[in-house]
XYZ file of C-alpha atoms in Angstrom:
460
model
C -4.936 -18.722 -24.994
C -2.304 -19.877 -27.503
C -4.340 -18.375 -30.349
C -4.388 -14.841 -28.886
C -2.323 -12.076 -30.478
C 1.056 -11.666 -28.790
C 1.810 -8.024 -28.088
C 5.171 -7.778 -26.326
C 7.122 -9.416 -23.507
C 6.376 -8.244 -19.988
C 9.169 -5.891 -18.842
C 11.165 -6.368 -15.618
C 9.086 -3.931 -13.513
C 5.873 -5.423 -14.898
C 7.228 -8.929 -14.233
C 7.793 -7.928 -10.601
C 3.992 -7.698 -10.340
C 3.090 -10.708 -12.511
C 5.357 -12.935 -10.402
C 3.945 -11.575 -7.115
C 0.411 -12.087 -8.437
C 1.003 -15.707 -9.417
C 2.475 -16.498 -5.970
C -0.326 -14.775 -4.032
C 2.068 -12.119 -2.685
C 0.237 -9.098 -4.148
C -2.963 -8.796 -6.176
C -4.024 -5.333 -7.307
C -4.401 -1.575 -7.061
C -7.657 0.386 -6.859
C -8.681 3.982 -7.449
C -12.293 4.774 -6.586
C -14.308 7.952 -7.119
C -17.849 9.167 -6.518
C -19.579 10.748 -9.521
C -22.568 13.018 -9.823
C -24.293 13.149 -13.218
C -26.323 16.187 -14.318
C -30.130 16.049 -14.471
C -29.885 15.919 -18.273
C -28.565 12.327 -18.027
C -31.936 10.587 -18.303
C -30.951 7.222 -19.803
C -30.204 4.172 -17.615
C -26.868 4.492 -15.841
C -25.655 1.210 -17.354
C -25.850 2.740 -20.854
C -23.581 5.648 -19.912
C -21.100 3.378 -18.104
C -20.917 0.902 -21.009
C -20.453 3.678 -23.575
C -17.721 5.250 -21.435
C -15.979 1.860 -21.059
C -16.078 1.382 -24.835
C -14.326 4.731 -25.236
C -11.660 3.849 -22.667
C -10.956 0.424 -24.163
C -10.422 2.130 -27.519
C -8.089 4.736 -26.005
C -6.036 2.449 -23.756
C -4.914 -0.821 -25.389
C -3.637 -2.129 -22.033
C -7.285 -2.578 -20.933
C -7.721 -5.398 -23.468
C -4.310 -6.963 -22.732
C -3.574 -9.659 -20.164
C -0.262 -11.218 -19.067
C 0.113 -14.949 -19.720
C 2.563 -17.459 -18.230
C 2.829 -15.414 -15.033
C 4.390 -18.336 -13.194
C 7.282 -18.601 -15.674
C 10.126 -16.381 -16.872
C 8.537 -16.145 -20.329
C 5.649 -13.820 -19.526
C 3.929 -12.007 -22.403
C 1.085 -9.601 -22.899
C -1.565 -10.951 -25.261
C -4.643 -9.209 -26.602
C -8.162 -10.365 -25.879
C -10.085 -10.094 -29.185
C -13.090 -8.597 -27.415
C -14.371 -7.700 -23.968
C -17.837 -8.609 -22.756
C -18.435 -5.751 -20.319
C -20.809 -7.861 -18.213
C -17.711 -9.724 -16.973
C -15.462 -6.928 -15.586
C -18.228 -4.369 -14.887
C -20.787 -4.938 -12.142
C -23.527 -2.803 -10.589
C -24.516 -2.946 -6.937
C -27.158 -1.064 -4.971
C -25.832 0.429 -1.753
C -27.435 -0.910 1.401
C -26.120 2.034 3.431
C -26.418 5.751 2.735
C -23.549 7.632 1.131
C -21.160 8.707 3.908
C -21.086 12.243 5.259
C -18.142 14.546 4.574
C -15.781 13.157 7.218
C -17.103 9.608 7.498
C -15.431 6.551 5.980
C -17.320 4.749 3.224
C -17.962 1.445 5.009
C -19.555 -0.260 2.012
C -16.719 0.681 -0.340
C -14.138 -0.448 2.212
C -15.820 -3.851 2.592
C -15.785 -4.268 -1.179
C -12.137 -3.232 -1.541
C -10.932 -5.365 1.348
C -12.239 -8.430 -0.501
C -10.948 -7.227 -3.861
C -7.431 -6.575 -2.564
C -7.311 -10.238 -1.522
C -8.558 -11.503 -4.909
C -6.472 -12.018 -8.034
C -7.341 -12.226 -11.736
C -7.820 -15.215 -14.018
C -7.552 -15.471 -17.776
C -9.246 -15.159 -20.170
C -11.103 -12.412 -18.276
C -9.739 -8.836 -18.335
C -7.198 -8.000 -15.643
C -9.332 -5.159 -14.332
C -12.726 -4.869 -12.662
C -15.102 -1.923 -12.341
C -17.675 -1.859 -9.551
C -20.494 0.691 -9.708
C -22.101 1.318 -6.307
C -25.389 3.117 -6.835
C -27.665 5.094 -4.552
C -31.159 3.718 -3.949
C -32.673 7.194 -4.155
C -30.637 8.686 -7.000
C -29.087 6.760 -9.902
C -27.140 9.820 -10.972
C -24.898 9.556 -7.911
C -22.622 6.517 -7.800
C -19.165 5.357 -6.750
C -16.946 3.714 -9.367
C -14.226 1.441 -7.956
C -11.616 0.588 -10.596
C -9.523 -2.419 -9.488
C -6.591 -3.486 -11.671
C -3.528 -5.724 -11.887
C -0.360 -3.769 -11.075
C 1.324 -4.963 -14.293
C -1.251 -3.049 -16.397
C -1.182 0.141 -14.362
C 0.349 2.121 -11.504
C -1.420 4.534 -9.158
C -1.284 7.385 -11.685
C -2.884 5.039 -14.236
C -5.811 4.555 -11.866
C -6.206 8.302 -11.694
C -5.939 8.470 -15.512
C -8.753 5.911 -15.765
C -11.104 8.189 -13.860
C -10.013 11.336 -15.699
C -10.728 9.717 -19.057
C -13.850 7.982 -17.709
C -15.188 11.383 -16.621
C -14.677 12.804 -20.123
C -16.166 9.673 -21.696
C -19.291 9.903 -19.508
C -19.809 13.475 -20.695
C -19.394 12.404 -24.323
C -21.752 9.433 -23.810
C -24.639 11.820 -23.176
C -24.495 12.926 -26.814
C -23.482 9.589 -28.380
C -26.353 8.168 -30.432
C -27.281 4.498 -30.543
C -27.518 1.753 -27.991
C -24.716 0.901 -25.624
C -22.741 -2.193 -26.631
C -22.075 -4.997 -24.191
C -19.349 -6.687 -26.258
C -16.500 -4.376 -27.268
C -13.937 -5.239 -29.953
C -10.381 -4.616 -28.821
C -8.321 -1.902 -30.542
C -5.491 -2.778 -32.931
C -3.061 -0.247 -31.479
C 0.176 -1.493 -29.857
C 0.843 -1.364 -26.150
C 2.867 1.533 -24.825
C 6.490 0.518 -24.104
C 7.514 -0.779 -20.692
C 9.623 1.345 -18.327
C 12.975 -0.199 -19.264
C 12.356 0.450 -22.982
C 11.894 4.170 -22.280
C 14.424 4.746 -19.495
C 18.006 3.485 -19.109
C 17.457 2.643 -15.399
C 21.154 3.372 -14.734
C 23.111 2.093 -11.745
C 26.597 3.023 -10.576
C 29.159 0.277 -9.928
C 29.248 0.937 -6.130
C 25.427 0.779 -5.940
C 25.345 -2.470 -7.915
C 28.170 -4.073 -5.926
C 26.544 -3.099 -2.623
C 23.226 -4.637 -3.708
C 25.003 -7.778 -4.899
C 26.940 -8.104 -1.627
C 23.782 -7.754 0.470
C 21.894 -10.244 -1.686
C 24.573 -12.900 -2.112
C 27.113 -12.529 0.707
C 25.903 -10.922 3.925
C 23.241 -8.485 5.046
C 23.083 -7.269 8.635
C 19.751 -6.859 10.389
C 19.311 -3.791 12.594
C 17.668 -5.093 15.815
C 16.220 -1.599 16.423
C 14.255 -1.682 13.132
C 10.585 -2.716 13.183
C 9.123 -4.249 10.021
C 6.228 -6.319 11.351
C 5.737 -10.046 10.843
C 7.802 -12.155 8.479
C 7.000 -12.581 4.787
C 4.158 -15.041 4.223
C 1.625 -15.965 1.537
C -1.060 -15.716 0.393
C -2.058 -12.165 1.294
C -5.303 -11.494 3.132
C -5.954 -7.757 3.269
C -7.060 -5.544 6.132
C -8.191 -2.084 4.988
C -9.152 1.129 6.709
C -10.149 4.413 5.090
C -9.269 7.754 6.669
C -11.132 10.851 5.473
C -9.674 14.229 6.382
C -12.466 16.844 6.033
C -12.051 19.437 3.294
C -11.414 22.384 5.640
C -8.786 20.437 7.608
C -7.210 19.167 4.359
C -6.951 22.720 3.000
C -5.323 23.948 6.222
C -2.960 20.942 6.201
C -1.839 21.700 2.620
C -1.382 25.387 3.471
C 0.728 24.599 6.540
C 2.815 22.144 4.520
C 3.700 24.958 2.121
C 4.372 27.420 4.945
C 6.706 24.933 6.642
C 8.624 24.186 3.426
C 7.226 20.644 3.271
C 4.876 18.801 0.922
C 1.777 16.726 1.618
C 3.783 13.578 0.825
C 6.733 14.443 3.056
C 4.443 15.484 5.924
C 2.497 12.219 5.626
C 5.751 10.262 5.786
C 6.820 12.054 8.965
C 3.353 11.650 10.504
C 3.204 7.896 9.817
C 6.718 7.448 11.227
C 5.786 9.275 14.425
C 2.502 7.376 14.787
C 4.322 4.048 14.482
C 7.110 4.951 16.901
C 4.627 6.235 19.482
C 3.047 2.770 19.708
C 6.007 0.460 19.145
C 7.884 -1.045 22.121
C 10.880 1.014 23.295
C 13.359 -1.492 21.848
C 12.380 -0.345 18.346
C 13.962 3.032 17.637
C 13.857 3.100 13.837
C 11.308 2.655 11.060
C 12.115 2.419 7.356
C 9.903 4.111 4.755
C 9.560 3.083 1.121
C 8.200 5.744 -1.219
C 6.865 5.506 -4.762
C 7.275 8.236 -7.379
C 6.075 8.487 -10.945
C 8.908 8.676 -13.467
C 6.752 9.652 -16.459
C 8.438 13.065 -16.590
C 11.806 11.485 -17.488
C 10.686 9.029 -20.156
C 11.958 9.542 -23.690
C 9.688 9.872 -26.705
C 6.891 11.864 -25.095
C 4.255 9.199 -25.794
C 3.696 8.495 -22.083
C 1.771 11.229 -20.270
C -0.145 11.476 -16.995
C -3.207 10.289 -18.940
C -1.458 7.080 -20.085
C -2.032 3.661 -18.537
C 0.951 1.474 -17.711
C 3.606 1.027 -15.035
C 6.200 3.797 -14.921
C 7.120 4.200 -11.270
C 10.300 4.134 -9.182
C 11.145 3.911 -5.508
C 13.146 5.719 -2.849
C 13.667 5.147 0.851
C 14.195 6.949 4.142
C 14.830 6.015 7.762
C 13.119 7.731 10.698
C 14.428 7.540 14.267
C 12.504 7.766 17.528
C 14.757 10.498 18.987
C 14.127 12.716 15.950
C 10.413 12.272 15.212
C 9.459 12.410 18.905
C 11.837 15.234 19.853
C 8.894 17.467 20.756
C 5.674 15.401 20.917
C 3.579 18.519 21.524
C 4.170 19.883 17.996
C 4.067 18.334 14.535
C 7.526 17.088 13.377
C 7.969 19.683 10.617
C 11.744 19.249 10.750
C 11.324 15.591 9.744
C 8.834 16.592 7.038
C 11.393 19.046 5.600
C 14.052 16.324 5.757
C 11.709 14.007 3.854
C 11.068 16.666 1.246
C 14.827 16.991 0.719
C 15.062 13.205 0.281
C 12.262 13.277 -2.315
C 13.882 16.163 -4.206
C 17.235 14.374 -4.166
C 15.586 11.233 -5.576
C 13.866 13.313 -8.264
C 17.140 15.005 -9.193
C 18.707 11.584 -9.883
C 15.976 10.930 -12.486
C 15.790 7.257 -11.612
C 19.493 6.577 -11.219
C 20.300 3.991 -8.515
C 16.631 3.334 -7.706
C 15.799 -0.138 -6.449
C 13.657 -0.674 -9.566
C 16.830 -0.394 -11.655
C 18.041 -3.700 -10.196
C 15.080 -5.665 -11.563
C 16.613 -5.966 -15.028
C 19.367 -8.092 -13.437
C 16.927 -10.629 -11.941
C 17.016 -13.932 -13.796
C 14.146 -15.766 -12.090
C 11.559 -13.717 -10.184
C 9.666 -16.808 -9.055
C 12.765 -18.328 -7.474
C 13.766 -14.997 -5.898
C 10.347 -14.429 -4.322
C 9.895 -17.985 -3.068
C 13.264 -17.649 -1.350
C 12.016 -14.640 0.617
C 9.035 -16.392 2.231
C 9.634 -16.807 5.951
C 12.266 -14.068 6.070
C 12.163 -10.549 7.530
C 10.800 -7.603 5.613
C 13.038 -4.666 4.776
C 10.523 -1.840 5.245
C 8.160 -0.652 7.950
C 5.749 1.422 5.872
C 5.089 2.730 2.385
C 3.564 6.061 1.367
C 2.177 6.537 -2.161
C 0.517 9.845 -3.011
C -1.025 10.350 -6.472
C -2.145 13.923 -5.861
C -5.527 15.342 -6.828
C -8.385 13.819 -8.837
C -11.091 16.305 -9.615
C -13.407 17.542 -12.369
C -11.802 20.012 -14.748
C -14.921 22.154 -15.154
C -16.137 22.452 -11.574
C -18.660 25.172 -12.349
C -20.201 23.599 -15.480
C -23.543 22.069 -14.418
C -23.847 20.236 -17.749
C -20.828 18.005 -17.047
C -20.442 15.052 -14.687
C -18.537 15.841 -11.504
C -16.085 13.861 -9.371
C -16.347 14.201 -5.598
C -14.615 11.946 -3.046
C -11.756 9.772 -4.308
C -9.815 6.886 -2.750
C -6.550 5.154 -3.646
C -5.721 1.760 -2.122
C -3.773 -1.401 -2.868
C -3.017 -4.909 -1.742
C -0.385 -4.847 1.014
C 2.713 -6.433 -0.518
C 3.838 -9.571 1.290
C 7.373 -8.754 0.126
C 7.219 -5.102 1.109
C 6.293 -2.798 3.962
C 4.151 -3.870 6.906
C 1.815 -0.880 6.445
C 0.739 0.716 3.141
C -0.595 4.278 3.111
C -2.072 5.347 -0.245
C -3.169 8.969 -0.566
C -5.361 10.968 -2.950
C -7.539 14.103 -2.833
C -10.869 14.273 -4.651
C -13.128 16.972 -6.019
C -14.745 17.365 -2.588
C -11.441 18.695 -1.207
C -10.978 15.789 1.223
C -7.594 14.146 1.609
C -8.323 10.404 1.783
C -5.924 7.697 2.948
C -6.416 4.060 1.985
C -4.438 2.151 4.617
C -3.843 -1.567 4.121
C -1.899 -4.252 5.945
C -1.607 -8.011 5.661
C -3.465 -10.154 8.161
C -0.999 -11.500 10.699
C 1.751 -8.939 10.030
C 0.666 -6.618 12.845
C -1.975 -6.836 15.567
C -5.282 -5.169 14.708
C -5.336 -3.219 17.981
C -1.820 -1.895 17.288
C -2.588 -0.809 13.706
C -5.837 0.900 14.688
C -4.004 2.806 17.432
C -1.350 3.883 14.921
C -4.006 5.070 12.473
C -5.876 6.996 15.191
C -2.616 8.740 16.144
C -1.879 9.468 12.466
C -5.267 11.182 12.131
C -4.534 13.310 15.244
C -1.119 14.246 13.810
C -2.652 15.445 10.531
C -5.269 17.475 12.423
C -2.493 18.956 14.611
C -0.494 19.861 11.507
C -3.524 21.740 10.198
C -3.761 23.945 13.299
């Protein structure tokens, strides 16, 4: 490893994930999508996948980079000289049929539940690609892209599939045999968040954070955040598929009620939790993630780039507000959440929690000190929008259908993680994860069932 090319130091936000990974507190992110290839794709599927991967490795230098010294404060990205695709890419025949429109993909969920509990080891790439194929038709398959959070955020997972889709189309007309061993590109890594954004904090915000961290922090006894912080993480995962017609009606009603899909999901999760929590808990705390690519200087980072450029915001929900009228969807809370999101966006990253990371001297020491203590958040909602084929009507191009976004539940973060994406089939899909032991399985399943009912009610 000492002989590998050093690229650049890992930035503070990236180090947040390398430190969690080394301590078993968080492992990875995944974006999965089902593809349909045209009849003109007559070569073995492996050839098209390998050619597409070669294209992506050439386009995205982060795919051939790995972080080293994760368990220290001197963490660097180094470049692997080459990637043997037989190591990160694997092909599996499905033993079950592809799911129907509103059914969860049991086989994919079983795969991801294991993956979200499994880290990465050098000198292998810090990403894995699983191709689940159909026994009857090789031209229909699900690609699950699983990656270390220091090399990509949720939008990066979407970017992988968008560029993979284009690369599959190009592979059909690329002459020659597919290569198994791919030489890494010479291009530099894109800059880390802090190199492209000032991550500003006001003095009051900084002093308040310092006081809570070093002097005294009160704990609201009415706040539920699940079990205490523990390691290592073992993931529970459940997929929720909202049928296309219901998803379309849900999006339409969000617009008509001056809300967004993200803000409505936040209100729905809050209500579902508070409906099943004991009466003594009257408040839940939400942590939200938002892409900050739009504010980054230089213009070199776009929605098709791979890296970690994300910030956070928070919101509290109270039982008396979200359950004011249980017979109707809490649109008032959804509008309130939208206002919170817009306020966070208007600050352009100022006073976000991520901005404090540049002041952390030793992430390992900080995180070890949190084990055994209470969490700060009840749930997280991350929505990366829509992943679909650009040329829906072109029968000569590969198509993307159902998509799924999921991640390891963070031992340091919220008790329940809700990751949302919509695919080319029009279905809104939620990848819901939680750490084993943080909440009872019966409780979480009841919360998820209520969440599904709330979304269906909102679509009425």
